[in-house]
Amino acid sequence: MASGNAIRGSRVGAGPMGEAERGESAPRLRISFWCSNGHETQPSFAGDAQVPDTWDCPRCGFPAGTDRENPPDPPRTEPYKTHLAYVRERRSDADGEAILAEALAKLRGEI
């Protein structure tokens, strides 16, 4: 006896396949982009879309350009700075000594 599943082997939304049922697809344009590691990616764009100057490489994440011989430079990453490094950029050692002397004087009750 059948289990009662009338649409067995089919999925929701399944229908006749073909261009006649869905209509014609929009014209597409495939553009090659190269990153500084030599990776090529070819995203497709609508025929009337404006193509960007750069595209992120899906393999390494570096920016990629349309010129194979002259790809964009990879971004420079700045090293992590500690709070003390930022303070040293703003204050000299003499300023630090003066602030420390003032704080110690307050604690000793001299001010």
Phi, psi and omega in degrees: 000142181287154182281351178094004179272102187285336183249039181297136179083010180237160178241160181296133179090356180290140180204187179296139182265150175136160181295330183296324182278324185265345185090171182280145179282153180292148178297135183245156181228123179259124181244135178271134175237140178236138176263177182291344176273000179086007178284140177249136174230144183232079175288154178254142181236156173297149184301330181257008181279153176277125182278129180289159179289323180232159180216138180287131179290127181288345182271317184241347178086355179286156176291143180237146179237172183278345179270112184294324183281339184225071180287160178296150178290146176292151181292145176277132177256127179278140178292156180294134178251139176277169177299320180297325179295319177294321178296318180294334175291325184272329187239146174271171178297325179294321177297318179297318178297319180294318179294319179296317179297320179294318180295320180293322179296321177296317181294326180279351178084020182277341182252000000 
